[in-house]
Short mmCIF file of C-alpha atoms and ligand atoms in Angstrom, two decimals:
data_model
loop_
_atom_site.label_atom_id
_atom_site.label_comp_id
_atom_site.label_asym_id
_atom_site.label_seq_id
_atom_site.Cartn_x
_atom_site.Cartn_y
_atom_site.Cartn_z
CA UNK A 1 -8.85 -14.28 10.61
CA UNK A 2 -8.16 -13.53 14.41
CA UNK A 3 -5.67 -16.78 14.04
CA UNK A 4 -3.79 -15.46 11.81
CA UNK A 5 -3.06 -12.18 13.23
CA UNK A 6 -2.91 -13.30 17.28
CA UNK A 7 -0.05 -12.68 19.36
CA UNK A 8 1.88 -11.46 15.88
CA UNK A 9 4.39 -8.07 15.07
CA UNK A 10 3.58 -6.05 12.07
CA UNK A 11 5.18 -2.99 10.36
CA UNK A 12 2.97 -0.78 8.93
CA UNK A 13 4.53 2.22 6.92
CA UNK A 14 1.96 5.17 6.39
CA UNK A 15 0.66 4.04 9.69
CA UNK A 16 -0.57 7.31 10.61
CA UNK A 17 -3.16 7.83 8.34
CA UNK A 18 -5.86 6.12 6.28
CA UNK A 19 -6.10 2.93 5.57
CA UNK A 20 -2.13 2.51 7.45
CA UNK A 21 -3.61 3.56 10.42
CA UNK A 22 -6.96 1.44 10.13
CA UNK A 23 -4.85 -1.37 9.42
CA UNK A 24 -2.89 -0.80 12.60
CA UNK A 25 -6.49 -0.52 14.95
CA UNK A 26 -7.73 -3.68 13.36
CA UNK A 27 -4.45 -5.67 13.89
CA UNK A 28 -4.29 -4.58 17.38
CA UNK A 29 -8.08 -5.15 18.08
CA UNK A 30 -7.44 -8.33 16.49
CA UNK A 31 -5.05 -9.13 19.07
CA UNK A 32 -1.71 -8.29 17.44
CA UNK A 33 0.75 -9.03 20.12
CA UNK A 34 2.80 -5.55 18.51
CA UNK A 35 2.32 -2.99 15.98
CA UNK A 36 4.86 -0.55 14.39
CA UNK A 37 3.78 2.04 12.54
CA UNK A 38 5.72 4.17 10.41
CA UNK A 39 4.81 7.99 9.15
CA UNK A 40 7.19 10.51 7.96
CA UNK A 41 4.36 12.92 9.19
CA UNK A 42 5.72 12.87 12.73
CA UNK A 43 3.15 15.17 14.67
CA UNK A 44 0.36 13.03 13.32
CA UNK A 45 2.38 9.60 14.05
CA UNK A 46 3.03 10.22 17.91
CA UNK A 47 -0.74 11.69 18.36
CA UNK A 48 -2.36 8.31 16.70
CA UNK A 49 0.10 6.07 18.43
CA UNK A 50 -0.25 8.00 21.99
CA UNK A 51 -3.88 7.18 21.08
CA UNK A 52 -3.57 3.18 20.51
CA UNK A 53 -1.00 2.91 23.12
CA UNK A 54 -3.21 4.10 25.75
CA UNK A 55 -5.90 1.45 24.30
CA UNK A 56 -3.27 -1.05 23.89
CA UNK A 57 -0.54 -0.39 26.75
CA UNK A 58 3.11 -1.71 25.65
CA UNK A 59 1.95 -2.66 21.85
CA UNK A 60 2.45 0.19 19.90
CA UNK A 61 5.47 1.84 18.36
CA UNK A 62 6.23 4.61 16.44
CA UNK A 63 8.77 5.19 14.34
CA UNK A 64 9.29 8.88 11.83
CA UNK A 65 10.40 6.93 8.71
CA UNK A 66 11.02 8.43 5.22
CA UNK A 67 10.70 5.24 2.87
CA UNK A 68 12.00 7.41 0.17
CA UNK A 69 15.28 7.00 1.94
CA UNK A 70 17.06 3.44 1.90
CA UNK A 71 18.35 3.85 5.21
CA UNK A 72 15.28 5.55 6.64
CA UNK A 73 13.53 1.65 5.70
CA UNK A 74 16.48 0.10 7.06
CA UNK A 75 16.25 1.75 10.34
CA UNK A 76 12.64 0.97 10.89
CA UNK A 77 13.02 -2.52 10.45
CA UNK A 78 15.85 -2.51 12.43
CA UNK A 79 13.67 -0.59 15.26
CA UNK A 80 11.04 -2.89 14.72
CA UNK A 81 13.06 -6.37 15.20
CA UNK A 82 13.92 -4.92 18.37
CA UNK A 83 10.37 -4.46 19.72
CA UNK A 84 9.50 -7.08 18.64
CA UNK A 85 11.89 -9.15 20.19
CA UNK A 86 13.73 -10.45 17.38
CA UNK A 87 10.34 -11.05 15.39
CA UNK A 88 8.35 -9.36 12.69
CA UNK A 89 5.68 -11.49 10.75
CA UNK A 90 4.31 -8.99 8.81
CA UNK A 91 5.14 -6.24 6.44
CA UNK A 92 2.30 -3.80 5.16
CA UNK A 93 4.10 -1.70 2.36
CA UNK A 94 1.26 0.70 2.08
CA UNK A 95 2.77 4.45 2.53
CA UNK A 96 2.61 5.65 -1.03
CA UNK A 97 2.03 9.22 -2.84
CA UNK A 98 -0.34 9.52 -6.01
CA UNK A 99 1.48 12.40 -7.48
CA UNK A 100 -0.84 13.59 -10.19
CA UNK A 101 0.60 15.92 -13.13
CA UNK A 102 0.82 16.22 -16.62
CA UNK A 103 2.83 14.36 -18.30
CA UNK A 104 4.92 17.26 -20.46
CA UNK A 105 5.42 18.77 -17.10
CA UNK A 106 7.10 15.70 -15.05
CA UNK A 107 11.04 16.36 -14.63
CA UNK A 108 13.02 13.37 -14.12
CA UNK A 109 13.79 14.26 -10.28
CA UNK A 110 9.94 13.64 -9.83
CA UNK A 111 9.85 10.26 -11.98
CA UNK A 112 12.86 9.32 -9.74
CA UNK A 113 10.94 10.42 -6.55
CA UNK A 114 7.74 8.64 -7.65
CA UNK A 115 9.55 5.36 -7.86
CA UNK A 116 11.49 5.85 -4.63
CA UNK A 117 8.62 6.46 -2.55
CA UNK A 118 6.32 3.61 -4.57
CA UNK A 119 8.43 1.38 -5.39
CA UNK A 120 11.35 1.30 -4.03
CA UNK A 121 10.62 1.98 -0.38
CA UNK A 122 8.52 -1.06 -0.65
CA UNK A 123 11.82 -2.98 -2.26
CA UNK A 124 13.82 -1.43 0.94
CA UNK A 125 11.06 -2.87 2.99
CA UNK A 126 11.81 -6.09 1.42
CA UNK A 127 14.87 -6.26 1.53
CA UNK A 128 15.18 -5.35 5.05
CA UNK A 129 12.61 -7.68 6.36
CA UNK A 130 13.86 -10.95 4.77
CA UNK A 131 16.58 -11.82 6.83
CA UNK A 132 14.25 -11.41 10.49
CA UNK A 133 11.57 -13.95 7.79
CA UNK A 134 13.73 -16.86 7.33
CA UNK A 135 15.42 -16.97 10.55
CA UNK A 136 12.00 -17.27 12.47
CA UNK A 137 10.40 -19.49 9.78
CA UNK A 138 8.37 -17.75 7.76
CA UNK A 139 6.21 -13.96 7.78
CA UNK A 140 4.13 -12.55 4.89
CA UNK A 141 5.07 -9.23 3.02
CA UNK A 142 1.80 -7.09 1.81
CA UNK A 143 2.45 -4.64 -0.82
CA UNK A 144 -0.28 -1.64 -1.71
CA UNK A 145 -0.71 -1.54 -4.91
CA UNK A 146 -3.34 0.63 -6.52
CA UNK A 147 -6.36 0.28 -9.33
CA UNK A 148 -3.84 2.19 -11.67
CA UNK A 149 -1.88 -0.62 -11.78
CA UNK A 150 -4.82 -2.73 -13.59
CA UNK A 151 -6.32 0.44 -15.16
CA UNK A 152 -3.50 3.18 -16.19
CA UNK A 153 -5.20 6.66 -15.67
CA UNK A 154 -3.97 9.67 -17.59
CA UNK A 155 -2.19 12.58 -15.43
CA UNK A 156 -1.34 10.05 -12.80
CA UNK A 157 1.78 8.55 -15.49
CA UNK A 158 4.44 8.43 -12.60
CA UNK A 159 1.88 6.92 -9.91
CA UNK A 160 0.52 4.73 -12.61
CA UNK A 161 4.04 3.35 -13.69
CA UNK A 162 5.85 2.70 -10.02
CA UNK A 163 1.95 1.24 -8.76
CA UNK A 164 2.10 -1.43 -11.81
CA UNK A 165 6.30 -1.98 -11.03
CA UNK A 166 5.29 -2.69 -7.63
CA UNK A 167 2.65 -5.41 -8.20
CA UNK A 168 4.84 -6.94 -10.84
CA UNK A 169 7.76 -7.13 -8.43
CA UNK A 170 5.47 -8.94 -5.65
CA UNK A 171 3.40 -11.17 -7.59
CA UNK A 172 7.46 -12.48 -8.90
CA UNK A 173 8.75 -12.78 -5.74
CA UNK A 174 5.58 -14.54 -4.17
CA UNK A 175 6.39 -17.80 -6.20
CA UNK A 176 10.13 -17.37 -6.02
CA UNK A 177 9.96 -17.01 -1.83
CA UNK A 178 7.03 -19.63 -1.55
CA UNK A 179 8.76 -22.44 -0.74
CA UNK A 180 10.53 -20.49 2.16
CA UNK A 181 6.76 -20.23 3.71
CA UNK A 182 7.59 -16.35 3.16
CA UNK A 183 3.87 -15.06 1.95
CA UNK A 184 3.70 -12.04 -0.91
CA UNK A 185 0.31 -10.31 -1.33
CA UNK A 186 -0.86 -7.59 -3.70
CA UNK A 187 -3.49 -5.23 -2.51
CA UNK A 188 -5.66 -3.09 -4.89
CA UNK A 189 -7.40 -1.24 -2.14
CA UNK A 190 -10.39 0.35 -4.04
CA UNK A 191 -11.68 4.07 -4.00
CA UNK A 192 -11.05 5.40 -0.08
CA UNK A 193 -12.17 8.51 1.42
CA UNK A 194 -8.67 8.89 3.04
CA UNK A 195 -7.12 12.41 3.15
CA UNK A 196 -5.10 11.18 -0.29
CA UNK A 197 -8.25 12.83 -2.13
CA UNK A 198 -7.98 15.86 -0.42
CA UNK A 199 -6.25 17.61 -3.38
CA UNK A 200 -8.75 16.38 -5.51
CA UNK A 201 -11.65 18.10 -3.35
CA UNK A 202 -12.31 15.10 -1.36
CA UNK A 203 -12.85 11.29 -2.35
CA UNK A 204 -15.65 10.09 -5.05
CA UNK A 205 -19.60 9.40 -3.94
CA UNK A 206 -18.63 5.81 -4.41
CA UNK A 207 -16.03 5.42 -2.14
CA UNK A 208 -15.38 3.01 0.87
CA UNK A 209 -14.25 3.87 4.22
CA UNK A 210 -10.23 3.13 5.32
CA UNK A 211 -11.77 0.97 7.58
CA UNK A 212 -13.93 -1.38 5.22
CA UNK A 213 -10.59 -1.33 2.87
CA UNK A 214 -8.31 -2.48 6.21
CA UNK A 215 -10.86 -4.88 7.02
CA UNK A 216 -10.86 -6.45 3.61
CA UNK A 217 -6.93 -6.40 2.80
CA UNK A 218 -6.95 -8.36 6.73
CA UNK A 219 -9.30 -11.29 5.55
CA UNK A 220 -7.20 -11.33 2.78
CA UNK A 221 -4.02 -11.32 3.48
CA UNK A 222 -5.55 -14.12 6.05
CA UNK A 223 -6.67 -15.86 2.70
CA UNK A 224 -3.02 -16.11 1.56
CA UNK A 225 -4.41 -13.71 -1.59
CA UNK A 226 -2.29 -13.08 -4.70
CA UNK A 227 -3.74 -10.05 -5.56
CA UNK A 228 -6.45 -8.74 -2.95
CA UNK A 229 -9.02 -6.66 -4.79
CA UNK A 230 -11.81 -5.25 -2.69
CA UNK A 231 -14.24 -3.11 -5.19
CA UNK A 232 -15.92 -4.40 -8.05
CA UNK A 233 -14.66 -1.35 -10.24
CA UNK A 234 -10.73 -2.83 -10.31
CA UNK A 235 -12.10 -6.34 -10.29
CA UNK A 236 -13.87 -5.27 -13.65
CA UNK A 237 -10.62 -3.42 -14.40
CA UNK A 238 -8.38 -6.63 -13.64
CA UNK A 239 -10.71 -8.53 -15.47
CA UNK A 240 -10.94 -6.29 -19.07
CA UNK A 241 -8.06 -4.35 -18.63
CA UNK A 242 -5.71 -6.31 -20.61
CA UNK A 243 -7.71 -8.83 -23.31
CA UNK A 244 -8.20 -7.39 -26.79
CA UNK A 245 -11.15 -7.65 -27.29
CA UNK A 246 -12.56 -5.58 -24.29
CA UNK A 247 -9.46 -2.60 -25.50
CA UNK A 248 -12.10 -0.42 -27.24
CA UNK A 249 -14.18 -0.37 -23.99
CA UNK A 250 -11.24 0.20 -21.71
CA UNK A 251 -10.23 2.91 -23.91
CA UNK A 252 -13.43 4.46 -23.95
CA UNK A 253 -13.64 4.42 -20.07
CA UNK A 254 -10.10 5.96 -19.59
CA UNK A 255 -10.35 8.18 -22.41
CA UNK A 256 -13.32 9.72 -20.56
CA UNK A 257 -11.34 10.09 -17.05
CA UNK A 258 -8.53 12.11 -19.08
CA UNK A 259 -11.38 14.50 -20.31
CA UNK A 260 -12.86 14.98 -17.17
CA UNK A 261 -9.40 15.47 -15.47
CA UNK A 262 -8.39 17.98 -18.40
CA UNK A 263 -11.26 20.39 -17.51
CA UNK A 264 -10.45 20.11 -13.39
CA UNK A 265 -11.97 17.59 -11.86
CA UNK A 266 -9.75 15.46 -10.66
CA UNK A 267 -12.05 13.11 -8.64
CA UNK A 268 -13.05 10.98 -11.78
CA UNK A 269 -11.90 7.55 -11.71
N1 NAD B 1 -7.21 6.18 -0.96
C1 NAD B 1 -7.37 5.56 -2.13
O1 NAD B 1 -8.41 5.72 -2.81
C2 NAD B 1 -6.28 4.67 -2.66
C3 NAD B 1 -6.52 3.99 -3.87
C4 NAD B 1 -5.53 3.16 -4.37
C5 NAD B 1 -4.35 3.00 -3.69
N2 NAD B 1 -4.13 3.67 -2.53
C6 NAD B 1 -2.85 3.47 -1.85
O2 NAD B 1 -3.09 3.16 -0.49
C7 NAD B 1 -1.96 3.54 0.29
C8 NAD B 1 -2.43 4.31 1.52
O3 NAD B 1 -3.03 5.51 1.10
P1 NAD B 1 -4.17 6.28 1.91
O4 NAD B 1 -5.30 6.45 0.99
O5 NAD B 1 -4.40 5.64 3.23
O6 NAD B 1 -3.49 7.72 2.04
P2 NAD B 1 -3.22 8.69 3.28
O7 NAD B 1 -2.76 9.96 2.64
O8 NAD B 1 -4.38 8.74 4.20
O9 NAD B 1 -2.01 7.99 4.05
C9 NAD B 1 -0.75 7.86 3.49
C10 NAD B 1 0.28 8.02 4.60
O10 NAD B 1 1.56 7.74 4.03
C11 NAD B 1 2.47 8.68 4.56
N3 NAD B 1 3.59 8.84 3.65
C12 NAD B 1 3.61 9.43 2.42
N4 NAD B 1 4.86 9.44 1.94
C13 NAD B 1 5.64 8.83 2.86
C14 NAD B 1 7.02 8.54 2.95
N5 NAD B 1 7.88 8.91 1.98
N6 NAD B 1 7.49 7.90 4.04
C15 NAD B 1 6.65 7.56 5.03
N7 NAD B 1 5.33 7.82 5.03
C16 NAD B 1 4.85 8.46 3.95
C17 NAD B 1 1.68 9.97 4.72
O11 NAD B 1 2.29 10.85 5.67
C18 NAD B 1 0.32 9.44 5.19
O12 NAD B 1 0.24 9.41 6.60
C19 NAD B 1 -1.05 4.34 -0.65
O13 NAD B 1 0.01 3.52 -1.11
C20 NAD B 1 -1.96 4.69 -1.81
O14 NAD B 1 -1.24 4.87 -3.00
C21 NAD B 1 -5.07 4.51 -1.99
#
């Protein structure tokens, strides 16, 4: 895994937080040669990257993006080529918002906002980053998906929707930029205590730590992984979720989330 990772310039967008920001450590510790992270939170994103920088002098960058804005991507991509020296080998897509509502009370500014800031500031990323791939050869894109892309979950519709857009869009282009030695991974990062479930009251029992899920997405994206799943509870989902014969069990499963999120509690999964 070190190999693959070694003397290498990655972009990270929600870089200041969670599993962005574990992703970041890792990279560096695993001898990244520079790491970009990207945060629209911008007190947050210069505190963590004064903190790696002094760990790792002259490898860290931050940049205040808004990957809800086109030319907010652009820019960072832009900014990164640069520090990198005319290089970037990896994109981690993984800034992304949950968003959870009813349904009947969703206005089509936030359905436009949900897919702006899930899926298409991932497609910026993209489209950005493709140009600095094929002139140096090659680089692999990593797009964070999310279980509700395997296993829709009622009063998450707009989060469910963009999540399931996005892993459709990359598991597409991964055999359509293959033979360009450009890389596409899905990752369904599993239940994280990350300060995403801090609306909810705080993360599920069950949940893994940002830095087991950055660890894992790392050996996978290593792997060359289609779709990197790192919790048994989406593997069961990718594996039921969409055969007949397992839809009364699915439906049973999801039909008790929806109940439990009807009467407030919001961590059930
Ligand atoms: N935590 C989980 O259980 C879980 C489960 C499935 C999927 N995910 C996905 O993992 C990814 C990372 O989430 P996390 O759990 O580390 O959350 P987090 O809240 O800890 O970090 C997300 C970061 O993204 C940033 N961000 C949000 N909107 C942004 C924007 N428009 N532009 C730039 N930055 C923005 C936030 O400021 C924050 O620093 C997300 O895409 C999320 O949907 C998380």
């Amino acid at each position: 895994m070190k190999k693959y990772f070694e003397d290498k310039v990655a972009v990270v967008t929600g870089g200041a937080s969670g599993i962005g920001l574990c992703l970041c450590e890792e990279m560096l510790a695993l001898g990244a040669r520079a790491v970009v992270a990207a945060d629209m939170n911008e007190d947050k994103l210069k505190a963590e990257c004064k903190r790696l920088e002094a760990a790792y002098p002259g490898k860290v960058l931050g940049v205040c993006t808004d990957i809800a804005k086109q030319e907010s991507v652009f820019d960072l991509i832009k900014q990164a080529a640069e520090f990198g020296v005319g290089h970037v080998d990896f994109l981690f897509n993984n800034a992304g918002r949950g968003l959870p509502k009813p349904f009947d009370f969703t206005t089509d500014e936030e359905w436009k906002y949900a897919f702006e800031v899930n899926f298409y500031g991932p497609l910026n990323g993209v489209r950005a980053v493709l140009p600095i791939m094929r002139a140096q050869g090659g680089g692999h894109i990593v797009n964070v998906s999310s279980g509700v892309a395997l296993s829709p979950m009622a009063f998450q519709t707009m989060y469910s929707a963009a999540k399931a857009a996005l892993m459709a869009f990359t598991s597409a282009l991964r055999s359509e930029l293959w033979d360009e030695n450009i890389r596409l991974s899905s990752v369904i990062p599993g239940i994280v205590a990350t300060p995403m479930w801090d609306k909810a009251g705080g993360a599920p029992d069950f949940a893994i730590t940002p830095q087991e899920s950055a660890l894992g997405i790392l050996k996978g994206v290593a792997a060359n992984q289609r779709i990197i799943i790192l919790m048994e509870y989406d593997l069961n989902s990718a594996k039921y979720g969409f055969l007949p014969e397992y839809g009364d069990q699915m439906d049973a499963h999801v039909l008790d989330v929806a109940r439990q999120r009807r009467s407030g509690n919001f961590k059930a999964v």
